[in-house]
DNA sequence: TCTATAGTTGGACGCATCGTCCAGATTCAT
DNA sequence: ATGAATCTGGACGATGCGTCCAACTATAGA
């Protein structure tokens, strides 16, 4: 039951807009619990028309998630492209990522809720890698190359940073803390400085750039 | 539609065991896409009996997730209770957490997939806080108190660490890398040392313990 | 203007699955 | 052995998905 986000017919731009209104619906109830009739009602697009453009409910969701991912990919790439050291670029990317989570909260949450699914929504899984993981690895590698970041394992670091920002960002959404304080700085502080009092030398031998 | 994990009738231990066989089913397909008939078939528990003990499918899942969480809470608490500095205890907790994710992968993934749901599975959301977040905050605070950890904001740090370990752990599951290498050390290295080349002094003013 | 084609829609249908119900079977304690 | 509690098969109504198709609308070309 692998689902591609590509619509069978090209979707008129008018419909694409109205379809976005259904994002909250999916986000709140999840894929299966969202009724196609509700999607039709909210968007004003007749049920028969939905099935004219999409093979099924899953594909409607896939389309929504996919375009959200495109948005994000663009913003992240833009942030990553601003010149600077790897470290500076990483910080921009992370701030952009946090901001994106904050603004697209519901959809973003759904992205990861439905993501784990074994075989379905395969495009989405790839999209996440393209939109977040790949740019992250790129700036991390840049930081290694220009010596502005302390990274021993780019892949592991990308996972850690991704998870840190993702979970922190989602938590800010779920727990609307009374304080309006933005925790972005606090989050980045941990990511950049780590929790240890000082650096361990466990892997010092692998540190071969002479700086 | 808020769902409590408490069964209406006390579940015979025999059934609880066989029910665990359904965990993979739920994990692979998600709540809604899992057929009750399948659960009945896999576990060998007749459908009518399932509905005799549980008000509905959601409650079956809630029970599974809830007992998985109980397992984890116990293991994490045990790891946290071993004497040592805050830092040492944190490291043990994180290793235990990663090990748990590795062994209970499917169920654990589902835990977070279904978690976001607005109103449902409320017990589960609380359970995650009890099983992971609270112990994390406790050892982080211990590290602050005994000076073994560099933590400015315990709450933010807990989110970051939780996310880092969660996403890294899940990724090890999803991407079965050809190398059998355990990435645990690499993950912890990033968490403890951070990505920065050296520590920023942005918040140095708040750093009031005389070390 | 007329007409052919493509795009769009309402509404009925078949089908799967949920959760309910209950009569009968089974187990267990006395 | 007998009654109570527990368990189970099977039928049922309700819901919601996806299909189908006839009819309606818009548009472009003659």
Short mmCIF file of C-alpha atoms (C1' of nucleotides) in Angstrom, two decimals:
data_model
loop_
_atom_site.label_atom_id
_atom_site.label_comp_id
_atom_site.label_asym_id
_atom_site.label_seq_id
_atom_site.Cartn_x
_atom_site.Cartn_y
_atom_site.Cartn_z
CA UNK A 1 0.00 0.00 0.00
CA UNK A 2 2.76 2.36 -0.82
CA UNK A 3 1.47 5.80 -1.55
CA UNK A 4 2.89 8.33 -3.93
CA UNK A 5 2.09 11.97 -3.40
CA UNK A 6 1.77 12.60 -7.11
CA UNK A 7 -1.83 13.19 -8.11
CA UNK A 8 -3.10 11.24 -11.07
CA UNK A 9 -4.36 14.45 -12.66
CA UNK A 10 -2.76 17.82 -12.27
CA UNK A 11 -4.48 19.61 -9.46
CA UNK A 12 -5.95 23.05 -10.31
CA UNK A 13 -4.31 25.69 -8.15
CA UNK A 14 -7.68 26.76 -6.82
CA UNK A 15 -8.27 23.36 -5.35
CA UNK A 16 -4.79 23.14 -3.90
CA UNK A 17 -5.50 26.27 -1.91
CA UNK A 18 -8.80 25.11 -0.52
CA UNK A 19 -7.31 21.73 0.24
CA UNK A 20 -4.91 23.36 2.65
CA UNK A 21 -7.91 24.03 4.86
CA UNK A 22 -8.06 20.31 5.59
CA UNK A 23 -4.59 20.20 7.09
CA UNK A 24 -5.81 20.99 10.57
CA UNK A 25 -8.43 18.32 10.25
CA UNK A 26 -5.89 15.62 9.47
CA UNK A 27 -3.54 16.99 12.05
CA UNK A 28 -6.10 16.81 14.80
CA UNK A 29 -7.59 13.42 14.10
CA UNK A 30 -4.94 11.59 12.16
CA UNK A 31 -5.32 9.94 8.81
CA UNK A 32 -7.82 7.22 9.51
CA UNK A 33 -10.03 9.13 11.88
CA UNK A 34 -10.47 11.99 9.44
CA UNK A 35 -13.65 11.57 7.42
CA UNK A 36 -13.53 12.26 3.72
CA UNK A 37 -16.93 13.91 4.07
CA UNK A 38 -15.42 16.31 6.57
CA UNK A 39 -12.59 17.14 4.22
CA UNK A 40 -15.17 17.81 1.53
CA UNK A 41 -17.23 19.99 3.84
CA UNK A 42 -14.32 22.03 5.19
CA UNK A 43 -12.70 22.65 1.83
CA UNK A 44 -15.94 23.04 -0.09
CA UNK A 45 -14.68 20.51 -2.61
CA UNK A 46 -17.30 17.88 -3.40
CA UNK A 47 -16.46 14.35 -2.42
CA UNK A 48 -16.72 13.11 -5.99
CA UNK A 49 -14.24 15.77 -7.05
CA UNK A 50 -11.80 14.70 -4.38
CA UNK A 51 -11.94 11.18 -5.73
CA UNK A 52 -11.64 12.59 -9.23
CA UNK A 53 -8.23 14.03 -8.36
CA UNK A 54 -6.99 11.59 -5.76
CA UNK A 55 -7.11 7.81 -5.69
CA UNK A 56 -7.93 7.87 -2.00
CA UNK A 57 -7.77 9.59 1.34
CA UNK A 58 -4.16 8.72 1.93
CA UNK A 59 -3.19 10.54 -1.21
CA UNK A 60 -4.93 13.69 -0.09
CA UNK A 61 -2.91 13.64 3.08
CA UNK A 62 0.24 12.78 1.19
CA UNK A 63 -0.32 15.81 -0.99
CA UNK A 64 -0.73 18.09 2.00
CA UNK A 65 2.32 16.74 3.76
CA UNK A 66 4.31 16.83 0.60
CA UNK A 67 3.64 20.48 -0.05
CA UNK A 68 4.38 21.34 3.57
CA UNK A 69 7.68 19.57 3.11
CA UNK A 70 8.38 21.54 -0.02
CA UNK A 71 7.81 24.74 1.91
CA UNK A 72 10.17 23.65 4.57
CA UNK A 73 12.82 22.37 2.19
CA UNK A 74 12.89 25.75 0.55
CA UNK A 75 13.18 27.67 3.79
CA UNK A 76 15.85 25.39 5.17
CA UNK A 77 17.84 25.51 1.98
CA UNK A 78 17.65 29.27 1.92
CA UNK A 79 18.86 29.44 5.49
CA UNK A 80 21.66 27.02 4.75
CA UNK A 81 22.76 28.93 1.66
CA UNK A 82 23.53 32.19 3.46
CA UNK A 83 27.32 32.46 3.46
CA UNK A 84 29.19 31.96 6.68
CA UNK A 85 31.00 29.32 8.66
CA UNK A 86 29.47 25.91 9.03
CA UNK A 87 28.57 26.80 12.56
CA UNK A 88 26.81 30.01 11.61
CA UNK A 89 24.91 28.27 8.87
CA UNK A 90 23.92 25.46 11.21
CA UNK A 91 22.57 27.92 13.70
CA UNK A 92 20.48 29.61 11.03
CA UNK A 93 19.14 26.31 9.84
CA UNK A 94 18.17 25.28 13.34
CA UNK A 95 16.44 28.58 14.06
CA UNK A 96 14.57 28.31 10.80
CA UNK A 97 13.59 24.77 11.61
CA UNK A 98 12.27 25.74 15.03
CA UNK A 99 10.37 28.65 13.54
CA UNK A 100 8.86 26.38 10.95
CA UNK A 101 7.70 23.90 13.55
CA UNK A 102 6.15 26.72 15.52
CA UNK A 103 4.20 28.01 12.53
CA UNK A 104 3.22 24.70 10.94
CA UNK A 105 2.82 22.86 14.18
CA UNK A 106 -0.18 20.68 13.51
CA UNK A 107 0.90 19.54 10.09
CA UNK A 108 4.44 19.04 11.19
CA UNK A 109 3.39 16.86 14.05
CA UNK A 110 1.30 14.74 11.73
CA UNK A 111 4.27 14.36 9.47
CA UNK A 112 6.04 12.40 12.12
CA UNK A 113 2.99 10.65 13.40
CA UNK A 114 2.32 9.06 10.04
CA UNK A 115 5.93 8.73 9.12
CA UNK A 116 6.76 5.58 11.00
CA UNK A 117 4.25 3.57 9.04
CA UNK A 118 6.14 0.75 7.47
CA UNK A 119 5.45 0.89 3.80
CA UNK A 120 3.11 3.79 3.28
CA UNK A 121 3.83 7.36 2.47
CA UNK A 122 7.23 6.47 1.16
CA UNK A 123 7.65 9.77 -0.64
CA UNK A 124 7.18 11.53 2.63
CA UNK A 125 9.95 9.61 4.31
CA UNK A 126 12.25 10.54 1.47
CA UNK A 127 11.01 14.12 1.64
CA UNK A 128 11.97 14.45 5.27
CA UNK A 129 15.45 13.35 4.47
CA UNK A 130 15.66 15.75 1.59
CA UNK A 131 14.15 18.70 3.46
CA UNK A 132 15.94 18.36 6.78
CA UNK A 133 18.47 15.62 7.14
CA UNK A 134 20.45 16.27 4.00
CA UNK A 135 20.83 20.03 4.61
CA UNK A 136 21.78 19.29 8.19
CA UNK A 137 24.47 16.87 7.13
CA UNK A 138 25.72 19.39 4.60
CA UNK A 139 26.20 22.24 7.05
CA UNK A 140 27.65 19.88 9.62
CA UNK A 141 30.17 18.69 7.08
CA UNK A 142 30.92 22.28 6.16
CA UNK A 143 31.56 22.96 9.82
CA UNK A 144 33.95 20.05 9.97
CA UNK A 145 35.75 21.24 6.87
CA UNK A 146 36.17 24.85 7.95
CA UNK A 147 36.89 23.85 11.53
CA UNK A 148 34.01 25.82 13.01
CA UNK A 149 32.24 22.79 14.44
CA UNK A 150 33.32 19.99 16.71
CA UNK A 151 31.83 16.95 14.99
CA UNK A 152 33.23 13.44 15.05
CA UNK A 153 30.39 11.64 13.32
CA UNK A 154 28.31 13.71 10.94
CA UNK A 155 25.58 11.15 10.61
CA UNK A 156 25.12 10.71 14.34
CA UNK A 157 25.29 14.44 14.88
CA UNK A 158 22.60 15.04 12.31
CA UNK A 159 20.30 12.60 14.10
CA UNK A 160 20.95 14.12 17.45
CA UNK A 161 20.40 17.66 16.28
CA UNK A 162 17.34 16.77 14.31
CA UNK A 163 15.80 14.99 17.26
CA UNK A 164 16.70 17.72 19.67
CA UNK A 165 15.08 20.44 17.60
CA UNK A 166 12.11 18.34 16.58
CA UNK A 167 11.10 17.23 20.03
CA UNK A 168 11.83 20.57 21.64
CA UNK A 169 9.87 22.34 18.96
CA UNK A 170 6.89 20.04 19.24
CA UNK A 171 6.93 20.30 22.98
CA UNK A 172 6.70 24.05 22.82
CA UNK A 173 3.56 23.52 20.80
CA UNK A 174 1.92 20.94 23.00
CA UNK A 175 2.72 22.57 26.29
CA UNK A 176 1.70 26.18 25.85
CA UNK A 177 3.78 27.41 28.73
CA UNK A 178 2.42 30.40 30.57
CA UNK A 179 5.64 32.21 29.90
CA UNK A 180 5.72 33.56 26.38
CA UNK A 181 9.45 33.17 26.51
CA UNK A 182 10.99 31.72 23.43
CA UNK A 183 13.13 28.76 24.31
CA UNK A 184 15.04 28.80 21.05
CA UNK A 185 18.20 30.16 22.65
CA UNK A 186 18.09 27.65 25.45
CA UNK A 187 17.73 24.81 23.00
CA UNK A 188 20.57 25.97 20.79
CA UNK A 189 22.75 26.49 23.82
CA UNK A 190 22.47 22.84 24.72
CA UNK A 191 23.06 21.72 21.16
CA UNK A 192 26.19 23.77 20.75
CA UNK A 193 27.67 23.47 24.18
CA UNK A 194 26.56 20.04 25.24
CA UNK A 195 25.81 18.95 28.75
CA UNK A 196 29.27 17.95 29.90
CA UNK A 197 31.29 20.11 32.19
CA UNK A 198 34.23 19.71 29.91
CA UNK A 199 35.13 17.76 26.84
CA UNK A 200 36.03 14.11 27.12
CA UNK A 201 39.08 12.91 25.28
CA UNK A 202 37.66 9.51 24.46
CA UNK A 203 38.11 10.06 20.76
CA UNK A 204 40.91 12.57 20.82
CA UNK A 205 43.09 10.27 18.73
CA UNK A 206 40.72 10.61 15.80
CA UNK A 207 41.00 14.38 15.90
CA UNK A 208 43.52 14.80 13.12
CA UNK A 209 43.09 18.34 11.85
CA UNK A 210 45.96 20.37 13.10
CA UNK A 211 44.07 23.66 13.65
CA UNK B 1 -12.77 10.41 23.04
CA UNK B 2 -10.25 10.34 25.79
CA UNK B 3 -9.05 6.85 26.46
CA UNK B 4 -7.95 5.41 29.73
CA UNK B 5 -5.63 2.43 29.75
CA UNK B 6 -7.44 0.85 32.66
CA UNK B 7 -9.41 -2.20 31.60
CA UNK B 8 -12.96 -2.44 32.80
CA UNK B 9 -12.34 -5.93 34.12
CA UNK B 10 -9.05 -7.14 35.48
CA UNK B 11 -7.20 -8.82 32.69
CA UNK B 12 -6.08 -12.41 33.38
CA UNK B 13 -2.30 -12.66 33.15
CA UNK B 14 -2.60 -15.31 30.48
CA UNK B 15 -4.37 -12.92 28.19
CA UNK B 16 -1.96 -10.11 28.89
CA UNK B 17 0.85 -12.28 27.61
CA UNK B 18 -0.85 -13.32 24.43
CA UNK B 19 -1.95 -9.75 23.86
CA UNK B 20 1.67 -8.71 23.62
CA UNK B 21 1.80 -10.62 20.35
CA UNK B 22 -0.36 -7.92 18.83
CA UNK B 23 2.15 -5.17 19.52
CA UNK B 24 3.94 -5.65 16.23
CA UNK B 25 0.65 -5.58 14.42
CA UNK B 26 -0.29 -2.20 15.84
CA UNK B 27 3.23 -0.96 15.35
CA UNK B 28 3.29 -1.83 11.71
CA UNK B 29 -0.11 -0.59 10.67
CA UNK B 30 -1.04 1.96 13.27
CA UNK B 31 -4.16 2.03 15.37
CA UNK B 32 -6.86 2.47 12.79
CA UNK B 33 -5.43 0.26 10.11
CA UNK B 34 -5.08 -2.67 12.47
CA UNK B 35 -8.05 -5.02 12.21
CA UNK B 36 -9.55 -6.34 15.39
CA UNK B 37 -9.96 -9.68 13.66
CA UNK B 38 -6.24 -9.74 13.05
CA UNK B 39 -5.53 -9.03 16.69
CA UNK B 40 -7.84 -11.87 17.57
CA UNK B 41 -6.19 -14.21 15.12
CA UNK B 42 -2.59 -13.38 16.11
CA UNK B 43 -3.21 -13.56 19.83
CA UNK B 44 -5.61 -16.46 19.68
CA UNK B 45 -8.04 -14.48 21.81
CA UNK B 46 -11.56 -14.57 20.38
CA UNK B 47 -12.97 -11.28 19.22
CA UNK B 48 -15.86 -11.44 21.63
CA UNK B 49 -13.41 -11.95 24.46
CA UNK B 50 -11.42 -8.90 23.44
CA UNK B 51 -14.59 -6.85 23.63
CA UNK B 52 -15.40 -8.54 26.90
CA UNK B 53 -12.26 -7.06 28.44
CA UNK B 54 -11.84 -3.86 26.47
CA UNK B 55 -14.39 -1.24 25.45
CA UNK B 56 -12.73 -0.91 22.06
CA UNK B 57 -9.69 -1.20 19.89
CA UNK B 58 -8.10 1.97 21.22
CA UNK B 59 -8.12 0.52 24.70
CA UNK B 60 -6.29 -2.57 23.57
CA UNK B 61 -3.56 -0.41 22.13
CA UNK B 62 -3.56 1.79 25.19
CA UNK B 63 -3.02 -1.26 27.34
CA UNK B 64 -0.08 -2.41 25.24
CA UNK B 65 1.54 1.01 25.20
CA UNK B 66 0.90 1.46 28.86
CA UNK B 67 2.61 -1.75 29.86
CA UNK B 68 5.53 -0.98 27.58
CA UNK B 69 5.83 2.33 29.35
CA UNK B 70 5.75 0.62 32.71
CA UNK B 71 8.64 -1.58 31.61
CA UNK B 72 10.58 1.40 30.51
CA UNK B 73 9.83 3.47 33.57
CA UNK B 74 11.18 0.71 35.73
CA UNK B 75 14.37 0.29 33.73
CA UNK B 76 15.01 4.01 33.54
CA UNK B 77 14.38 4.48 37.22
CA UNK B 78 16.72 1.66 38.05
CA UNK B 79 19.42 3.17 35.89
CA UNK B 80 18.89 6.57 37.45
CA UNK B 81 19.02 5.19 40.96
CA UNK B 82 22.55 3.81 40.71
CA UNK B 83 24.72 6.10 42.85
CA UNK B 84 27.10 8.47 41.14
CA UNK B 85 27.37 12.02 39.91
CA UNK B 86 24.53 13.54 37.97
CA UNK B 87 26.56 13.14 34.86
CA UNK B 88 27.26 9.47 35.42
CA UNK B 89 23.64 8.80 36.18
CA UNK B 90 22.54 10.71 33.09
CA UNK B 91 24.82 8.64 30.93
CA UNK B 92 23.40 5.44 32.36
CA UNK B 93 19.87 6.64 31.80
CA UNK B 94 20.56 7.54 28.21
CA UNK B 95 22.26 4.24 27.48
CA UNK B 96 19.34 2.42 29.01
CA UNK B 97 16.92 4.50 26.98
CA UNK B 98 18.75 3.73 23.74
CA UNK B 99 18.88 0.06 24.60
CA UNK B 100 15.19 0.07 25.33
CA UNK B 101 14.37 1.70 22.02
CA UNK B 102 16.49 -0.86 20.26
CA UNK B 103 14.69 -3.75 21.89
CA UNK B 104 11.15 -2.41 21.86
CA UNK B 105 11.51 -0.57 18.58
CA UNK B 106 8.16 -1.14 16.96
CA UNK B 107 6.09 -0.43 20.02
CA UNK B 108 8.17 2.53 20.96
CA UNK B 109 7.78 4.08 17.56
CA UNK B 110 4.05 3.66 17.79
CA UNK B 111 4.05 5.33 21.14
CA UNK B 112 5.11 8.55 19.52
CA UNK B 113 3.09 8.09 16.41
CA UNK B 114 -0.14 7.96 18.35
CA UNK B 115 0.98 10.34 20.99
CA UNK B 116 0.33 13.59 19.18
CA UNK B 117 -3.36 12.91 18.88
CA UNK B 118 -5.11 15.78 20.48
CA UNK B 119 -7.37 14.34 23.10
CA UNK B 120 -6.86 10.60 22.98
CA UNK B 121 -4.60 8.34 24.88
CA UNK B 122 -4.10 10.91 27.57
CA UNK B 123 -2.72 8.39 30.01
CA UNK B 124 0.00 7.62 27.55
CA UNK B 125 1.10 11.22 27.30
CA UNK B 126 1.33 11.35 31.05
CA UNK B 127 3.13 8.02 31.07
CA UNK B 128 5.84 9.30 28.76
CA UNK B 129 6.47 12.19 31.08
CA UNK B 130 6.59 9.89 34.06
CA UNK B 131 8.77 7.26 32.43
CA UNK B 132 11.28 9.46 30.64
CA UNK B 133 10.99 13.17 31.09
CA UNK B 134 10.73 13.27 34.84
CA UNK B 135 13.73 10.98 35.45
CA UNK B 136 15.70 12.99 32.91
CA UNK B 137 14.93 16.23 34.67
CA UNK B 138 15.85 14.65 37.97
CA UNK B 139 19.31 13.52 36.94
CA UNK B 140 19.91 16.77 35.09
CA UNK B 141 19.06 18.68 38.22
CA UNK B 142 21.32 16.39 40.22
CA UNK B 143 24.09 17.21 37.79
CA UNK B 144 23.50 20.89 38.28
CA UNK B 145 23.54 20.50 42.04
CA UNK B 146 26.72 18.46 42.23
CA UNK B 147 28.41 20.50 39.51
CA UNK B 148 28.98 17.55 37.21
CA UNK B 149 26.84 18.89 34.38
CA UNK B 150 26.77 22.13 32.47
CA UNK B 151 23.05 22.90 32.34
CA UNK B 152 21.48 26.34 32.21
CA UNK B 153 17.88 25.32 31.64
CA UNK B 154 16.88 21.92 32.93
CA UNK B 155 13.59 21.85 31.11
CA UNK B 156 15.08 22.73 27.75
CA UNK B 157 17.94 20.33 28.28
CA UNK B 158 15.53 17.52 29.02
CA UNK B 159 13.70 18.16 25.76
CA UNK B 160 16.88 18.30 23.78
CA UNK B 161 18.30 15.14 25.25
CA UNK B 162 15.05 13.29 24.97
CA UNK B 163 14.68 14.24 21.32
CA UNK B 164 18.26 13.46 20.52
CA UNK B 165 18.10 9.98 21.96
CA UNK B 166 14.62 9.27 20.67
CA UNK B 167 15.26 10.20 17.07
CA UNK B 168 18.71 8.69 16.99
CA UNK B 169 17.41 5.49 18.48
CA UNK B 170 14.51 5.23 16.08
CA UNK B 171 16.74 5.93 13.16
CA UNK B 172 19.03 3.08 14.06
CA UNK B 173 15.96 0.90 13.85
CA UNK B 174 14.59 2.16 10.57
CA UNK B 175 17.89 2.30 8.76
CA UNK B 176 19.47 -1.06 9.43
CA UNK B 177 22.96 0.04 8.57
CA UNK B 178 25.22 -2.56 7.08
CA UNK B 179 27.72 -1.88 9.77
CA UNK B 180 26.77 -3.59 12.98
CA UNK B 181 28.49 -0.77 14.79
CA UNK B 182 26.63 0.57 17.74
CA UNK B 183 26.26 4.33 17.47
CA UNK B 184 25.48 4.79 21.13
CA UNK B 185 28.88 6.28 21.90
CA UNK B 186 28.70 8.66 18.97
CA UNK B 187 25.28 9.87 20.08
CA UNK B 188 26.32 10.40 23.67
CA UNK B 189 29.46 12.18 22.53
CA UNK B 190 27.38 14.82 20.79
CA UNK B 191 25.00 15.15 23.71
CA UNK B 192 27.76 15.66 26.23
CA UNK B 193 30.22 17.66 24.20
CA UNK B 194 27.92 19.61 21.94
CA UNK B 195 28.72 20.73 18.44
CA UNK B 196 30.47 23.98 19.17
CA UNK B 197 34.20 24.31 18.92
CA UNK B 198 34.22 25.99 22.25
CA UNK B 199 31.74 27.27 24.73
CA UNK B 200 29.96 30.54 24.06
CA UNK B 201 29.72 33.00 26.88
CA UNK B 202 26.31 34.33 25.90
CA UNK B 203 24.85 33.39 29.23
CA UNK B 204 27.97 33.52 31.32
CA UNK B 205 26.36 36.11 33.56
CA UNK B 206 23.77 33.60 34.71
CA UNK B 207 26.46 31.14 35.64
CA UNK B 208 26.54 31.75 39.36
CA UNK B 209 27.93 28.61 40.91
CA UNK B 210 31.43 29.22 42.03
CA UNK B 211 32.85 25.83 40.90
"C1'" DT C 1 -24.20 30.09 -32.30
"C1'" DC C 2 -23.67 25.23 -32.15
"C1'" DT C 3 -21.40 21.24 -30.81
"C1'" DA C 4 -17.85 18.17 -29.10
"C1'" DT C 5 -14.82 17.37 -25.52
"C1'" DA C 6 -13.09 17.72 -21.01
"C1'" DG C 7 -13.96 18.70 -16.52
"C1'" DT C 8 -17.11 18.37 -12.51
"C1'" DT C 9 -20.77 16.79 -9.48
"C1'" DG C 10 -24.85 14.34 -6.92
"C1'" DG C 11 -26.28 10.33 -5.40
"C1'" DA C 12 -26.75 5.47 -5.03
"C1'" DC C 13 -24.24 1.33 -4.46
"C1'" DG C 14 -21.23 -2.65 -2.64
"C1'" DC C 15 -18.14 -3.78 0.74
"C1'" DA C 16 -15.31 -3.91 4.91
"C1'" DT C 17 -15.00 -3.28 9.66
"C1'" DC C 18 -16.40 -1.61 13.97
"C1'" DG C 19 -18.78 -2.42 18.26
"C1'" DT C 20 -23.19 -4.63 20.23
"C1'" DC C 21 -25.86 -8.27 21.67
"C1'" DC C 22 -27.13 -12.59 23.50
"C1'" DA C 23 -27.80 -17.44 23.72
"C1'" DG C 24 -25.23 -21.14 24.66
"C1'" DA C 25 -20.80 -23.33 26.16
"C1'" DT C 26 -17.28 -23.71 29.58
"C1'" DT C 27 -15.01 -23.25 33.97
"C1'" DC C 28 -14.90 -23.08 38.81
"C1'" DA C 29 -16.15 -23.13 43.69
"C1'" DT C 30 -18.89 -25.25 46.84
"C1'" DA D 1 -23.96 -31.91 40.88
"C1'" DT D 2 -25.36 -27.32 40.62
"C1'" DG D 3 -25.30 -22.47 40.32
"C1'" DA D 4 -22.57 -18.45 39.23
"C1'" DA D 5 -19.09 -16.36 36.75
"C1'" DT D 6 -16.58 -16.35 32.79
"C1'" DC D 7 -16.03 -16.97 28.00
"C1'" DT D 8 -17.29 -17.43 22.97
"C1'" DG D 9 -19.67 -17.96 18.18
"C1'" DG D 10 -22.26 -15.73 15.23
"C1'" DA D 11 -25.63 -12.50 13.71
"C1'" DC D 12 -26.66 -7.71 13.59
"C1'" DG D 13 -26.92 -2.44 12.70
"C1'" DA D 14 -24.15 1.47 11.82
"C1'" DT D 15 -20.58 3.89 9.64
"C1'" DG D 16 -17.52 5.27 6.21
"C1'" DC D 17 -14.59 4.12 2.19
"C1'" DG D 18 -14.13 3.97 -2.69
"C1'" DT D 19 -16.73 3.04 -7.19
"C1'" DC D 20 -19.77 4.04 -10.66
"C1'" DC D 21 -22.40 6.61 -13.76
"C1'" DA D 22 -25.63 9.73 -15.50
"C1'" DA D 23 -26.15 14.35 -15.79
"C1'" DC D 24 -24.55 18.97 -15.56
"C1'" DT D 25 -21.16 22.90 -16.75
"C1'" DA D 26 -17.45 25.18 -19.06
"C1'" DT D 27 -14.64 25.88 -22.94
"C1'" DA D 28 -12.77 25.82 -27.47
"C1'" DG D 29 -13.19 25.35 -32.27
"C1'" DA D 30 -16.10 25.43 -36.43
#
